[in-house]
mmCIF file of C-alpha atoms in Angstrom:
data_model
loop_
_atom_site.group_PDB
_atom_site.id
_atom_site.type_symbol
_atom_site.label_atom_id
_atom_site.label_comp_id
_atom_site.label_asym_id
_atom_site.label_seq_id
_atom_site.Cartn_x
_atom_site.Cartn_y
_atom_site.Cartn_z
ATOM 1 C CA MET A 1 13.863 6.470 136.725
ATOM 2 C CA SER A 2 11.942 5.474 133.620
ATOM 3 C CA ALA A 3 9.653 2.477 133.297
ATOM 4 C CA MET A 4 9.797 -0.089 130.541
ATOM 5 C CA VAL A 5 6.929 -1.799 128.755
ATOM 6 C CA ARG A 6 7.279 -5.489 127.911
ATOM 7 C CA ILE A 7 5.296 -6.602 124.878
ATOM 8 C CA ARG A 8 4.759 -10.321 124.258
ATOM 9 C CA ILE A 9 3.431 -11.249 120.836
ATOM 10 C CA TRP A 10 2.513 -14.743 119.650
ATOM 11 C CA SER A 11 0.819 -16.279 116.643
ATOM 12 C CA THR A 12 0.558 -19.404 114.525
ATOM 13 C CA ASP A 13 1.294 -17.362 111.380
ATOM 14 C CA VAL A 14 4.866 -16.052 111.140
ATOM 15 C CA LYS A 15 4.125 -13.482 108.411
ATOM 16 C CA ASN A 16 1.419 -11.746 110.419
ATOM 17 C CA LEU A 17 3.577 -11.902 113.551
ATOM 18 C CA ASP A 18 6.572 -10.304 111.825
ATOM 19 C CA TYR A 19 4.317 -7.639 110.295
ATOM 20 C CA VAL A 20 3.015 -6.543 113.718
ATOM 21 C CA VAL A 21 6.526 -6.653 115.227
ATOM 22 C CA SER A 22 7.930 -4.487 112.411
ATOM 23 C CA GLN A 23 5.126 -1.938 112.915
ATOM 24 C CA ILE A 24 5.917 -1.671 116.653
ATOM 25 C CA VAL A 25 9.671 -1.382 116.051
ATOM 26 C CA ASP A 26 9.137 1.341 113.407
ATOM 27 C CA ILE A 27 6.966 3.366 115.805
ATOM 28 C CA ALA A 28 9.590 3.122 118.555
ATOM 29 C CA LYS A 29 12.484 4.072 116.246
ATOM 30 C CA ARG A 30 10.618 7.070 114.814
ATOM 31 C CA ALA A 31 9.881 8.311 118.333
ATOM 32 C CA GLY A 32 13.511 7.833 119.380
ATOM 33 C CA VAL A 33 12.801 5.760 122.500
ATOM 34 C CA ARG A 34 15.021 2.928 123.681
ATOM 35 C CA ILE A 35 13.985 -0.479 122.405
ATOM 36 C CA ARG A 36 15.270 -3.957 123.109
ATOM 37 C CA GLY A 37 14.201 -6.698 120.747
ATOM 38 C CA PRO A 38 12.415 -8.286 119.040
ATOM 39 C CA VAL A 39 13.742 -11.380 120.784
ATOM 40 C CA PRO A 40 12.517 -14.614 119.166
ATOM 41 C CA LEU A 41 11.435 -17.061 121.866
ATOM 42 C CA PRO A 42 11.399 -20.848 121.306
ATOM 43 C CA THR A 43 8.628 -22.073 119.030
ATOM 44 C CA LYS A 44 6.088 -24.311 120.730
ATOM 45 C CA ARG A 45 5.056 -27.361 118.701
ATOM 46 C CA LEU A 46 1.736 -29.039 119.350
ATOM 47 C CA VAL A 47 1.601 -32.449 117.619
ATOM 48 C CA ILE A 48 -1.560 -34.595 117.571
ATOM 49 C CA PRO A 49 -1.271 -38.106 116.094
ATOM 50 C CA THR A 50 -4.598 -39.475 114.843
ATOM 51 C CA LEU A 51 -5.393 -42.954 113.610
ATOM 52 C CA ARG A 52 -6.558 -42.933 109.988
ATOM 53 C CA PRO A 53 -9.453 -45.324 109.512
ATOM 54 C CA THR A 54 -8.493 -48.314 107.390
ATOM 55 C CA HIS A 55 -10.768 -50.063 104.929
ATOM 56 C CA GLY A 56 -10.806 -53.754 105.721
ATOM 57 C CA GLU A 57 -7.796 -55.627 107.054
ATOM 58 C CA GLY A 58 -5.026 -53.107 106.532
ATOM 59 C CA SER A 59 -2.142 -51.971 108.684
ATOM 60 C CA LYS A 60 -2.606 -49.065 111.062
ATOM 61 C CA VAL A 61 -1.807 -45.703 109.499
ATOM 62 C CA TRP A 62 -1.288 -42.576 111.583
ATOM 63 C CA ASP A 63 -1.707 -38.959 110.489
ATOM 64 C CA LYS A 64 0.187 -36.304 112.434
ATOM 65 C CA TRP A 65 -1.265 -32.818 112.727
ATOM 66 C CA GLU A 66 1.029 -30.053 113.938
ATOM 67 C CA MET A 67 0.483 -26.484 115.061
ATOM 68 C CA ARG A 68 3.412 -24.170 115.741
ATOM 69 C CA ILE A 69 3.170 -21.142 118.018
ATOM 70 C CA HIS A 70 5.808 -18.488 117.305
ATOM 71 C CA LYS A 71 6.625 -15.879 119.977
ATOM 72 C CA ARG A 72 8.464 -12.541 120.118
ATOM 73 C CA LEU A 73 9.412 -10.312 123.045
ATOM 74 C CA ILE A 74 9.978 -6.539 122.837
ATOM 75 C CA ASP A 75 10.978 -4.107 125.612
ATOM 76 C CA ILE A 76 10.233 -0.424 124.963
ATOM 77 C CA GLU A 77 10.797 2.614 127.133
ATOM 78 C CA ALA A 78 7.387 3.733 128.433
ATOM 79 C CA ASN A 79 6.282 6.897 126.673
ATOM 80 C CA GLU A 80 2.639 7.977 126.491
ATOM 81 C CA HIS A 81 2.872 9.146 122.864
ATOM 82 C CA VAL A 82 4.510 5.888 121.723
ATOM 83 C CA MET A 83 2.020 3.713 123.622
ATOM 84 C CA ARG A 84 -0.930 5.492 121.980
ATOM 85 C CA GLN A 85 0.541 4.812 118.547
ATOM 86 C CA ILE A 86 1.198 1.153 119.416
ATOM 87 C CA MET A 87 -2.416 0.745 120.528
ATOM 88 C CA ARG A 88 -3.543 1.936 117.059
ATOM 89 C CA VAL A 89 -1.593 -0.750 115.161
ATOM 90 C CA ARG A 90 -3.934 -3.028 113.220
ATOM 91 C CA VAL A 91 -3.505 -6.537 114.577
ATOM 92 C CA PRO A 92 -4.694 -9.549 112.541
ATOM 93 C CA GLU A 93 -7.118 -11.839 114.349
ATOM 94 C CA ASN A 94 -4.611 -14.691 114.740
ATOM 95 C CA VAL A 95 -1.953 -12.511 116.445
ATOM 96 C CA TYR A 96 -2.140 -12.063 120.209
ATOM 97 C CA ILE A 97 -0.479 -9.259 122.177
ATOM 98 C CA GLU A 98 0.154 -8.925 125.893
ATOM 99 C CA ILE A 99 1.483 -5.614 127.263
ATOM 100 C CA GLU A 100 2.968 -5.388 130.732
ATOM 101 C CA LEU A 101 4.486 -2.411 132.580
ATOM 102 C CA LYS A 102 7.656 -3.248 134.461
ATOM 103 C CA LYS A 103 9.549 -0.875 136.703
ATOM 104 C CA ARG A 104 13.326 -0.731 136.474
#
């Protein structure tokens, strides 16, 4: 019975996120281990409306600031050699990774 590793990756920058995901998928394919994903999870939108200060007697004007958090999910068969290579992947500072071991 082999264990699987679940990797959750999220970022506000889609390019950096896809770069890290492609690196992990390439490592897994070269090693020949089973891989499931990357599964795109729903994007979380954080919207903050702020009141723009008016000059004098004007109507109220609102600015809306938005931040989107993109997420991916990858399941890889646990292999010590593959996990060492994944740990060496250069991750940009705005990309966050969570690795969890799950038994099957």
